[in-house]
PDB file of C-alpha atoms and ligand atoms in Angstrom:
ATOM      1  CA  MET P   1      21.761  -7.830   8.269  1.00 71.00           C
ATOM      2  CA  GLY P   2      20.548  -9.359  11.623  1.00 87.00           C
ATOM      3  CA  ILE P   3      17.050 -10.719  12.289  1.00 91.00           C
ATOM      4  CA  HIS P   4      16.334  -7.746  14.969  1.00 91.00           C
ATOM      5  CA  ALA P   5      16.993  -5.010  12.127  1.00 94.00           C
ATOM      6  CA  PRO P   6      13.874  -3.096  11.125  1.00 95.00           C
ATOM      7  CA  ILE P   7      11.633  -3.587   8.146  1.00 97.00           C
ATOM      8  CA  GLY P   8      11.411  -0.461   5.811  1.00 98.00           C
ATOM      9  CA  VAL P   9       7.871   0.589   4.773  1.00 98.00           C
ATOM     10  CA  PHE P  10       7.124   3.421   2.572  1.00 98.00           C
ATOM     11  CA  ASP P  11       4.283   5.190   0.796  1.00 97.00           C
ATOM     12  CA  SER P  12       3.647   8.576  -0.647  1.00 95.00           C
ATOM     13  CA  GLY P  13       1.934   9.496   2.619  1.00 94.00           C
ATOM     14  CA  VAL P  14      -0.420   8.156   5.072  1.00 93.00           C
ATOM     15  CA  GLY P  15      -1.973   5.194   2.829  1.00 93.00           C
ATOM     16  CA  GLY P  16       0.776   2.842   3.381  1.00 96.00           C
ATOM     17  CA  LEU P  17      -0.378   2.776   7.164  1.00 95.00           C
ATOM     18  CA  THR P  18      -2.796   0.371   6.071  1.00 93.00           C
ATOM     19  CA  VAL P  19      -0.212  -1.885   5.320  1.00 96.00           C
ATOM     20  CA  ALA P  20       1.862  -1.240   8.339  1.00 96.00           C
ATOM     21  CA  ARG P  21      -1.100  -1.901  10.386  1.00 94.00           C
ATOM     22  CA  GLU P  22      -1.664  -5.377   8.815  1.00 95.00           C
ATOM     23  CA  ILE P  23       2.226  -6.131   9.349  1.00 95.00           C
ATOM     24  CA  MET P  24       1.869  -5.099  12.916  1.00 93.00           C
ATOM     25  CA  ARG P  25      -1.033  -7.487  13.588  1.00 92.00           C
ATOM     26  CA  GLN P  26       0.479 -10.342  11.675  1.00 94.00           C
ATOM     27  CA  ILE P  27       4.237  -9.964  12.722  1.00 94.00           C
ATOM     28  CA  PRO P  28       4.092  -8.053  15.961  1.00 92.00           C
ATOM     29  CA  GLU P  29       7.625  -8.936  16.971  1.00 92.00           C
ATOM     30  CA  GLU P  30       9.105  -7.041  14.146  1.00 94.00           C
ATOM     31  CA  ARG P  31      10.475  -3.385  14.222  1.00 94.00           C
ATOM     32  CA  LEU P  32       9.381  -0.930  11.508  1.00 95.00           C
ATOM     33  CA  VAL P  33      10.720   2.203   9.871  1.00 97.00           C
ATOM     34  CA  TYR P  34       7.858   3.977   8.134  1.00 97.00           C
ATOM     35  CA  PHE P  35       8.598   6.763   5.771  1.00 98.00           C
ATOM     36  CA  GLY P  36       5.674   8.872   4.162  1.00 97.00           C
ATOM     37  CA  ASP P  37       6.342  11.348   1.450  1.00 97.00           C
ATOM     38  CA  THR P  38       3.967  13.742   2.430  1.00 95.00           C
ATOM     39  CA  ALA P  39       5.749  16.698   0.936  1.00 96.00           C
ATOM     40  CA  ARG P  40       5.397  14.778  -2.840  1.00 96.00           C
ATOM     41  CA  LEU P  41       2.237  13.124  -2.801  1.00 93.00           C
ATOM     42  CA  PRO P  42       0.051  12.367  -4.512  1.00 93.00           C
ATOM     43  CA  TYR P  43       2.136   9.769  -6.553  1.00 95.00           C
ATOM     44  CA  GLY P  44      -1.048   8.655  -8.469  1.00 92.00           C
ATOM     45  CA  SER P  45      -0.927  11.272 -10.983  1.00 90.00           C
ATOM     46  CA  LYS P  46       2.839  11.602 -11.656  1.00 94.00           C
ATOM     47  CA  SER P  47       4.999   9.987 -14.263  1.00 94.00           C
ATOM     48  CA  GLN P  48       7.091   6.694 -14.053  1.00 94.00           C
ATOM     49  CA  LYS P  49      10.367   8.968 -14.190  1.00 96.00           C
ATOM     50  CA  THR P  50       9.386  10.889 -11.206  1.00 97.00           C
ATOM     51  CA  ILE P  51       8.260   8.179  -9.144  1.00 97.00           C
ATOM     52  CA  LEU P  52      11.428   6.339  -9.863  1.00 97.00           C
ATOM     53  CA  HIS P  53      13.513   9.219  -8.848  1.00 98.00           C
ATOM     54  CA  PHE P  54      11.425   9.651  -5.439  1.00 98.00           C
ATOM     55  CA  VAL P  55      11.600   5.850  -4.783  1.00 98.00           C
ATOM     56  CA  ARG P  56      15.564   5.779  -5.135  1.00 98.00           C
ATOM     57  CA  GLN P  57      15.872   8.389  -2.783  1.00 98.00           C
ATOM     58  CA  ILE P  58      13.554   6.867  -0.085  1.00 98.00           C
ATOM     59  CA  ILE P  59      15.503   3.600  -0.654  1.00 98.00           C
ATOM     60  CA  ARG P  60      18.690   5.304   0.142  1.00 98.00           C
ATOM     61  CA  PHE P  61      17.424   6.917   3.182  1.00 98.00           C
ATOM     62  CA  LEU P  62      15.762   3.466   4.610  1.00 98.00           C
ATOM     63  CA  GLU P  63      19.334   2.061   3.660  1.00 97.00           C
ATOM     64  CA  THR P  64      20.641   4.403   6.181  1.00 97.00           C
ATOM     65  CA  LYS P  65      18.398   2.961   8.831  1.00 96.00           C
ATOM     66  CA  LYS P  66      19.929  -0.558   8.096  1.00 96.00           C
ATOM     67  CA  VAL P  67      16.629  -2.066   7.206  1.00 97.00           C
ATOM     68  CA  LYS P  68      16.711  -5.960   6.463  1.00 97.00           C
ATOM     69  CA  ALA P  69      13.726  -5.896   3.980  1.00 98.00           C
ATOM     70  CA  ILE P  70      11.644  -3.326   2.360  1.00 98.00           C
ATOM     71  CA  VAL P  71       8.038  -3.211   1.682  1.00 98.00           C
ATOM     72  CA  VAL P  72       6.655  -0.757  -1.161  1.00 98.00           C
ATOM     73  CA  ALA P  73       3.406  -0.019   0.650  1.00 98.00           C
ATOM     74  CA  CYS P  74       2.125   2.011  -2.329  1.00 97.00           C
ATOM     75  CA  ASN P  75       0.183   0.456  -5.383  1.00 96.00           C
ATOM     76  CA  THR P  76       1.466   3.388  -7.693  1.00 95.00           C
ATOM     77  CA  ALA P  77       5.316   2.859  -6.651  1.00 97.00           C
ATOM     78  CA  SER P  78       4.900  -0.786  -6.669  1.00 97.00           C
ATOM     79  CA  ALA P  79       3.544  -0.424 -10.193  1.00 95.00           C
ATOM     80  CA  TYR P  80       6.135   1.931 -11.652  1.00 96.00           C
ATOM     81  CA  ALA P  81       9.232   1.314  -9.729  1.00 97.00           C
ATOM     82  CA  LEU P  82       9.581  -2.130  -8.061  1.00 97.00           C
ATOM     83  CA  GLU P  83      10.540  -4.174 -11.148  1.00 96.00           C
ATOM     84  CA  THR P  84      13.469  -1.495 -11.707  1.00 97.00           C
ATOM     85  CA  ILE P  85      14.409  -1.015  -8.102  1.00 97.00           C
ATOM     86  CA  GLU P  86      14.746  -4.735  -7.184  1.00 96.00           C
ATOM     87  CA  LYS P  87      17.361  -5.222  -9.648  1.00 97.00           C
ATOM     88  CA  GLU P  88      19.351  -2.428  -7.984  1.00 97.00           C
ATOM     89  CA  ILE P  89      19.696  -3.417  -4.464  1.00 97.00           C
ATOM     90  CA  ASP P  90      20.608  -6.163  -2.282  1.00 96.00           C
ATOM     91  CA  VAL P  91      17.972  -5.770   0.476  1.00 97.00           C
ATOM     92  CA  PRO P  92      14.846  -8.148  -0.105  1.00 97.00           C
ATOM     93  CA  ILE P  93      11.955  -6.014  -1.423  1.00 98.00           C
ATOM     94  CA  ILE P  94       8.406  -6.710  -1.994  1.00 98.00           C
ATOM     95  CA  GLY P  95       5.179  -4.704  -3.261  1.00 97.00           C
ATOM     96  CA  VAL P  96       1.641  -4.886  -2.925  1.00 97.00           C
ATOM     97  CA  ILE P  97       0.367  -5.605  -6.173  1.00 97.00           C
ATOM     98  CA  LYS P  98       1.314  -9.263  -6.610  1.00 96.00           C
ATOM     99  CA  PRO P  99      -0.018 -10.266  -3.313  1.00 95.00           C
ATOM    100  CA  GLY P 100      -3.196  -8.574  -4.041  1.00 96.00           C
ATOM    101  CA  ALA P 101      -3.442  -9.842  -7.638  1.00 97.00           C
ATOM    102  CA  LYS P 102      -2.916 -13.681  -6.128  1.00 95.00           C
ATOM    103  CA  THR P 103      -5.735 -13.269  -3.709  1.00 96.00           C
ATOM    104  CA  ALA P 104      -8.222 -11.897  -6.441  1.00 97.00           C
ATOM    105  CA  ALA P 105      -7.644 -14.839  -8.700  1.00 97.00           C
ATOM    106  CA  ARG P 106      -7.991 -17.223  -6.004  1.00 96.00           C
ATOM    107  CA  THR P 107     -11.119 -15.450  -4.707  1.00 97.00           C
ATOM    108  CA  SER P 108     -12.988 -15.017  -7.944  1.00 97.00           C
ATOM    109  CA  ARG P 109     -15.792 -17.690  -8.751  1.00 97.00           C
ATOM    110  CA  ASN P 110     -17.112 -16.153 -12.124  1.00 98.00           C
ATOM    111  CA  GLY P 111     -13.945 -14.963 -13.521  1.00 98.00           C
ATOM    112  CA  LYS P 112     -14.917 -11.002 -13.275  1.00 98.00           C
ATOM    113  CA  VAL P 113     -12.627  -9.206 -11.288  1.00 98.00           C
ATOM    114  CA  GLY P 114     -12.784  -5.377 -10.790  1.00 98.00           C
ATOM    115  CA  VAL P 115      -9.520  -3.388  -9.759  1.00 98.00           C
ATOM    116  CA  ILE P 116      -9.890   0.402  -8.412  1.00 98.00           C
ATOM    117  CA  ALA P 117      -6.836   2.380  -8.054  1.00 97.00           C
ATOM    118  CA  THR P 118      -4.912   5.516  -8.916  1.00 95.00           C
ATOM    119  CA  ASP P 119      -4.643   6.759 -12.613  1.00 93.00           C
ATOM    120  CA  ALA P 120      -0.817   5.688 -12.876  1.00 93.00           C
ATOM    121  CA  THR P 121      -1.561   2.161 -11.286  1.00 96.00           C
ATOM    122  CA  ILE P 122      -4.650   1.339 -13.722  1.00 97.00           C
ATOM    123  CA  GLY P 123      -2.609   2.906 -16.624  1.00 95.00           C
ATOM    124  CA  SER P 124       0.232   0.640 -15.759  1.00 95.00           C
ATOM    125  CA  GLY P 125      -2.008  -2.521 -16.219  1.00 96.00           C
ATOM    126  CA  LEU P 126       0.108  -4.450 -13.779  1.00 96.00           C
ATOM    127  CA  TYR P 127      -2.859  -6.144 -11.824  1.00 97.00           C
ATOM    128  CA  THR P 128      -4.222  -7.254 -15.081  1.00 97.00           C
ATOM    129  CA  ASP P 129      -0.939  -8.660 -16.180  1.00 97.00           C
ATOM    130  CA  PHE P 130      -0.400 -10.515 -12.879  1.00 97.00           C
ATOM    131  CA  ILE P 131      -3.869 -11.911 -12.413  1.00 97.00           C
ATOM    132  CA  ARG P 132      -3.675 -13.026 -16.120  1.00 96.00           C
ATOM    133  CA  SER P 133      -0.383 -14.763 -15.533  1.00 97.00           C
ATOM    134  CA  ILE P 134      -2.235 -16.798 -13.003  1.00 96.00           C
ATOM    135  CA  ASN P 135      -5.299 -17.538 -14.795  1.00 97.00           C
ATOM    136  CA  PRO P 136      -5.641 -16.123 -18.352  1.00 97.00           C
ATOM    137  CA  GLU P 137      -9.499 -16.898 -18.356  1.00 97.00           C
ATOM    138  CA  ILE P 138     -10.168 -14.172 -16.032  1.00 98.00           C
ATOM    139  CA  GLN P 139     -11.757 -11.088 -17.088  1.00 98.00           C
ATOM    140  CA  VAL P 140     -10.154  -7.872 -15.333  1.00 98.00           C
ATOM    141  CA  PHE P 141     -11.796  -4.564 -15.315  1.00 98.00           C
ATOM    142  CA  GLY P 142      -9.767  -1.429 -14.094  1.00 98.00           C
ATOM    143  CA  LYS P 143     -11.311   1.896 -12.816  1.00 98.00           C
ATOM    144  CA  ALA P 144      -9.594   4.836 -11.679  1.00 97.00           C
ATOM    145  CA  CYS P 145     -10.846   6.749  -8.815  1.00 97.00           C
ATOM    146  CA  PRO P 146      -8.882   9.634  -8.368  1.00 95.00           C
ATOM    147  CA  LEU P 147     -11.318  11.582  -5.906  1.00 96.00           C
ATOM    148  CA  PHE P 148     -10.797   8.794  -3.247  1.00 96.00           C
ATOM    149  CA  VAL P 149      -7.361   9.745  -1.884  1.00 94.00           C
ATOM    150  CA  PRO P 150      -8.354  13.499  -1.216  1.00 92.00           C
ATOM    151  CA  LEU P 151     -11.604  12.237   0.460  1.00 95.00           C
ATOM    152  CA  VAL P 152      -9.994   9.958   3.022  1.00 92.00           C
ATOM    153  CA  GLU P 153      -7.215  12.487   3.637  1.00 85.00           C
ATOM    154  CA  GLU P 154     -10.102  15.075   4.641  1.00 87.00           C
ATOM    155  CA  GLY P 155     -11.712  12.228   6.711  1.00 88.00           C
ATOM    156  CA  LEU P 156     -14.596  11.744   4.755  1.00 94.00           C
ATOM    157  CA  THR P 157     -14.590   7.926   5.155  1.00 93.00           C
ATOM    158  CA  HIS P 158     -18.308   7.771   6.168  1.00 93.00           C
ATOM    159  CA  ASP P 159     -19.816  10.882   4.418  1.00 96.00           C
ATOM    160  CA  PHE P 160     -22.738  10.960   1.972  1.00 97.00           C
ATOM    161  CA  VAL P 161     -20.540  12.850  -0.580  1.00 97.00           C
ATOM    162  CA  THR P 162     -18.148   9.963  -0.668  1.00 98.00           C
ATOM    163  CA  GLU P 163     -20.766   7.600  -1.244  1.00 98.00           C
ATOM    164  CA  GLU P 164     -22.108   9.433  -3.859  1.00 98.00           C
ATOM    165  CA  ILE P 165     -18.840   9.540  -5.546  1.00 98.00           C
ATOM    166  CA  ALA P 166     -18.525   5.833  -5.011  1.00 98.00           C
ATOM    167  CA  ARG P 167     -21.913   5.086  -6.647  1.00 98.00           C
ATOM    168  CA  ARG P 168     -20.698   6.928  -9.847  1.00 98.00           C
ATOM    169  CA  TYR P 169     -17.173   5.407 -10.007  1.00 98.00           C
ATOM    170  CA  LEU P 170     -18.569   1.969  -9.376  1.00 98.00           C
ATOM    171  CA  LYS P 171     -21.243   1.913 -11.463  1.00 98.00           C
ATOM    172  CA  GLU P 172     -19.494   0.552 -14.678  1.00 97.00           C
ATOM    173  CA  LEU P 173     -18.007  -2.381 -12.409  1.00 98.00           C
ATOM    174  CA  GLN P 174     -21.292  -3.220 -10.934  1.00 97.00           C
ATOM    175  CA  GLU P 175     -22.637  -3.584 -14.777  1.00 97.00           C
ATOM    176  CA  LYS P 176     -19.584  -5.754 -15.538  1.00 98.00           C
ATOM    177  CA  GLU P 177     -20.890  -8.032 -12.868  1.00 97.00           C
ATOM    178  CA  ILE P 178     -17.838  -8.543 -10.957  1.00 98.00           C
ATOM    179  CA  ASP P 179     -17.692 -10.820  -8.119  1.00 98.00           C
ATOM    180  CA  THR P 180     -14.383  -9.650  -6.662  1.00 98.00           C
ATOM    181  CA  LEU P 181     -12.944  -6.168  -6.365  1.00 98.00           C
ATOM    182  CA  ILE P 182      -9.409  -5.160  -5.627  1.00 98.00           C
ATOM    183  CA  LEU P 183      -8.852  -2.196  -3.282  1.00 98.00           C
ATOM    184  CA  GLY P 184      -5.733  -1.294  -5.515  1.00 97.00           C
ATOM    185  CA  CYS P 185      -4.625   1.871  -3.505  1.00 97.00           C
ATOM    186  CA  THR P 186      -3.245   2.005  -0.107  1.00 94.00           C
ATOM    187  CA  HIS P 187      -6.108   4.536   1.127  1.00 94.00           C
ATOM    188  CA  TYR P 188      -9.386   2.463  -0.226  1.00 96.00           C
ATOM    189  CA  PRO P 189      -9.324  -0.097   2.727  1.00 94.00           C
ATOM    190  CA  LEU P 190     -10.354   2.883   4.837  1.00 94.00           C
ATOM    191  CA  LEU P 191     -13.379   3.505   2.645  1.00 97.00           C
ATOM    192  CA  ARG P 192     -13.986  -0.585   2.863  1.00 96.00           C
ATOM    193  CA  SER P 193     -17.364  -0.510   4.439  1.00 96.00           C
ATOM    194  CA  LEU P 194     -18.528   2.399   2.215  1.00 97.00           C
ATOM    195  CA  ILE P 195     -17.599   0.680  -0.852  1.00 98.00           C
ATOM    196  CA  GLY P 196     -18.886  -2.739   0.504  1.00 98.00           C
ATOM    197  CA  GLY P 197     -22.252  -1.073   1.016  1.00 97.00           C
ATOM    198  CA  VAL P 198     -22.208   0.205  -2.588  1.00 98.00           C
ATOM    199  CA  MET P 199     -21.115  -2.997  -4.335  1.00 98.00           C
ATOM    200  CA  GLY P 200     -23.263  -5.451  -2.002  1.00 97.00           C
ATOM    201  CA  ASP P 201     -22.640  -8.767  -0.453  1.00 96.00           C
ATOM    202  CA  SER P 202     -22.358 -10.571  -3.792  1.00 96.00           C
ATOM    203  CA  VAL P 203     -18.682  -8.820  -4.191  1.00 98.00           C
ATOM    204  CA  GLN P 204     -15.794  -9.925  -2.278  1.00 98.00           C
ATOM    205  CA  LEU P 205     -13.504  -7.059  -1.350  1.00 98.00           C
ATOM    206  CA  VAL P 206      -9.705  -7.846  -1.579  1.00 97.00           C
ATOM    207  CA  ASN P 207      -7.283  -5.791   0.468  1.00 96.00           C
ATOM    208  CA  PRO P 208      -3.664  -6.308  -0.630  1.00 95.00           C
ATOM    209  CA  ALA P 209      -2.274  -5.322   2.486  1.00 95.00           C
ATOM    210  CA  TYR P 210      -3.428  -8.664   4.279  1.00 94.00           C
ATOM    211  CA  GLU P 211      -1.778 -10.693   1.724  1.00 93.00           C
ATOM    212  CA  THR P 212       1.290  -8.413   1.446  1.00 96.00           C
ATOM    213  CA  ALA P 213       1.842  -8.878   5.338  1.00 97.00           C
ATOM    214  CA  LEU P 214       1.542 -12.669   4.785  1.00 96.00           C
ATOM    215  CA  SER P 215       4.141 -12.497   1.984  1.00 96.00           C
ATOM    216  CA  LEU P 216       6.682 -10.731   3.950  1.00 97.00           C
ATOM    217  CA  ARG P 217       6.377 -13.135   6.685  1.00 97.00           C
ATOM    218  CA  ARG P 218       7.157 -15.777   4.156  1.00 96.00           C
ATOM    219  CA  LEU P 219       9.961 -13.799   2.503  1.00 97.00           C
ATOM    220  CA  LEU P 220      11.610 -13.348   5.982  1.00 97.00           C
ATOM    221  CA  THR P 221      11.195 -16.909   6.922  1.00 96.00           C
ATOM    222  CA  GLU P 222      12.803 -17.883   3.603  1.00 96.00           C
ATOM    223  CA  LYS P 223      15.790 -15.608   3.935  1.00 96.00           C
ATOM    224  CA  GLY P 224      16.287 -16.544   7.533  1.00 95.00           C
ATOM    225  CA  LEU P 225      15.523 -13.022   8.651  1.00 95.00           C
ATOM    226  CA  LEU P 226      12.171 -13.414  10.621  1.00 94.00           C
ATOM    227  CA  SER P 227      12.664 -11.729  14.306  1.00 92.00           C
ATOM    228  CA  ASP P 228      12.535 -13.914  17.334  1.00 86.00           C
ATOM    229  CA  GLY P 229      11.126 -11.024  19.220  1.00 78.00           C
ATOM    230  CA  LEU P 230      13.908 -10.996  21.723  1.00 75.00           C
ATOM    231  CA  ALA P 231      15.206  -7.500  20.808  1.00 66.00           C
ATOM    232  CA  ALA P 232      14.505  -4.277  23.110  1.00 57.00           C
ATOM    233  CA  ALA P 233      10.957  -3.164  22.394  1.00 58.00           C
ATOM    234  CA  GLU P 234      12.252   0.494  22.386  1.00 55.00           C
ATOM    235  CA  GLY P 235      12.195   2.074  19.259  1.00 64.00           C
ATOM    236  CA  LYS P 236      10.056  -0.373  17.591  1.00 88.00           C
ATOM    237  CA  TYR P 237       8.157   1.619  15.389  1.00 93.00           C
ATOM    238  CA  GLU P 238       9.773   4.784  13.933  1.00 95.00           C
ATOM    239  CA  PHE P 239       7.904   7.240  11.556  1.00 96.00           C
ATOM    240  CA  TYR P 240       9.412   9.667   9.236  1.00 97.00           C
ATOM    241  CA  VAL P 241       7.695  12.149   6.721  1.00 97.00           C
ATOM    242  CA  SER P 242       9.101  14.665   4.149  1.00 98.00           C
ATOM    243  CA  ASP P 243       6.368  17.313   5.567  1.00 97.00           C
ATOM    244  CA  GLY P 244       3.400  17.904   7.922  1.00 94.00           C
ATOM    245  CA  ALA P 245       4.529  15.487  10.791  1.00 95.00           C
ATOM    246  CA  GLU P 246       1.922  16.381  13.107  1.00 93.00           C
ATOM    247  CA  LYS P 247      -1.042  16.051  10.812  1.00 91.00           C
ATOM    248  CA  PHE P 248       0.549  12.852   9.848  1.00 94.00           C
ATOM    249  CA  ARG P 249       0.831  11.632  13.704  1.00 94.00           C
ATOM    250  CA  VAL P 250      -2.669  12.503  14.269  1.00 92.00           C
ATOM    251  CA  PHE P 251      -3.997  10.487  11.309  1.00 91.00           C
ATOM    252  CA  ALA P 252      -1.638   7.446  12.146  1.00 93.00           C
ATOM    253  CA  ASN P 253      -3.151   7.294  15.529  1.00 92.00           C
ATOM    254  CA  SER P 254      -6.574   7.105  14.266  1.00 90.00           C
ATOM    255  CA  ILE P 255      -6.048   4.011  12.494  1.00 89.00           C
ATOM    256  CA  LEU P 256      -3.025   2.093  14.005  1.00 91.00           C
ATOM    257  CA  PRO P 257      -3.528  -0.451  16.786  1.00 84.00           C
ATOM    258  CA  ARG P 258      -1.153   1.464  19.051  1.00 81.00           C
ATOM    259  CA  GLU P 259      -0.014   4.995  19.762  1.00 85.00           C
ATOM    260  CA  ILE P 260       2.665   5.944  17.692  1.00 85.00           C
ATOM    261  CA  PRO P 261       5.571   8.331  19.209  1.00 79.00           C
ATOM    262  CA  ALA P 262       6.710  11.774  17.514  1.00 84.00           C
ATOM    263  CA  THR P 263       7.173  11.590  13.755  1.00 93.00           C
ATOM    264  CA  GLN P 264      10.331  13.115  12.523  1.00 96.00           C
ATOM    265  CA  VAL P 265      10.799  15.216   9.220  1.00 98.00           C
ATOM    266  CA  VAL P 266      13.486  14.242   6.667  1.00 98.00           C
ATOM    267  CA  ASP P 267      14.829  16.234   3.889  1.00 98.00           C
ATOM    268  CA  ILE P 268      14.471  13.473   1.422  1.00 98.00           C
ATOM    269  CA  GLU P 269      15.922  15.637  -1.196  1.00 97.00           C
ATOM    270  CA  LYS P 270      19.347  15.109   0.487  1.00 97.00           C
ATOM    271  CA  TYR P 271      19.292  11.278  -0.544  1.00 97.00           C
TER     272      TYR P 271
HETATM  273  N1  DGL T 301      -0.320   5.348  -1.916  1.00 81.30           N
HETATM  274  C1  DGL T 301      -0.773   5.536  -3.247  1.00 81.30           C
HETATM  275  C2  DGL T 301      -1.331   4.300  -3.877  1.00 81.30           C
HETATM  276  O1  DGL T 301      -1.208   3.236  -3.255  1.00 81.30           O
HETATM  277  C3  DGL T 301      -2.115   6.414  -3.201  1.00 81.30           C
HETATM  278  C4  DGL T 301      -1.799   7.870  -2.908  1.00 81.30           C
HETATM  279  C5  DGL T 301      -1.106   8.776  -3.964  1.00 81.30           C
HETATM  280  O2  DGL T 301      -1.686   8.797  -5.021  1.00 81.30           O
HETATM  281  O3  DGL T 301       0.028   9.296  -3.785  1.00 81.30           O
HETATM  282  O4  DGL T 301      -1.383   4.088  -5.202  1.00 81.30           O
END
């Protein structure tokens, strides 16, 4: 695969755009093919078997786009499918959990880290496993916050209702006196200021998207796949979804650094 081939990035929907945004900022010379599985979200409440099936279909679709690397820009899919999938394909692939866990382990001073995520990600225990493999002394406290995803999707990122729910969800983590909190779901960085306001200045928020983009750059460099930026800019970013293309495009344009072209619908069940 050549250095000018695109990077495949996928999520259950719009959440992975927070990861795509970070990649666009940190390695702007790269081409991206983004797939959002908007017809089948949320992933956070589904079983491992179902998610694995979805992820295999998405990988087959991305392979038709001749991607040189794949980023699983979804915590739930990273937790449930990455370990299996990486053994099945030749394309280099990374998820968001390991990079986020690494940053949190490095950030915490008092050895108490909180993780907020979907039910599936918390249930997998993967953030805890990765953090403890780096530093077994760290205590990790997980809390599923299932209402955050629909609230973000409804655009209620600065709403008093969301703030009240955040207070209820985060109370037990405050009582544990954590000093670091991982935003372990791709939607949650969009609630960063609200969550930061509830937790207060003494708690560092970790956005795994930032470290994932750094890890991606390292991976591409290691494999000799980093773009030299000389390819034609045309078709630099392509966006595909399994449903609701226009809604996705409007949401994407509200958070991405540049206007995205039309989003195309893919019949993902065919893959
Ligand atoms: N993208 C998912 C994640 O990061 C959240 C949305 C969903 O449940 O599908 O876990």
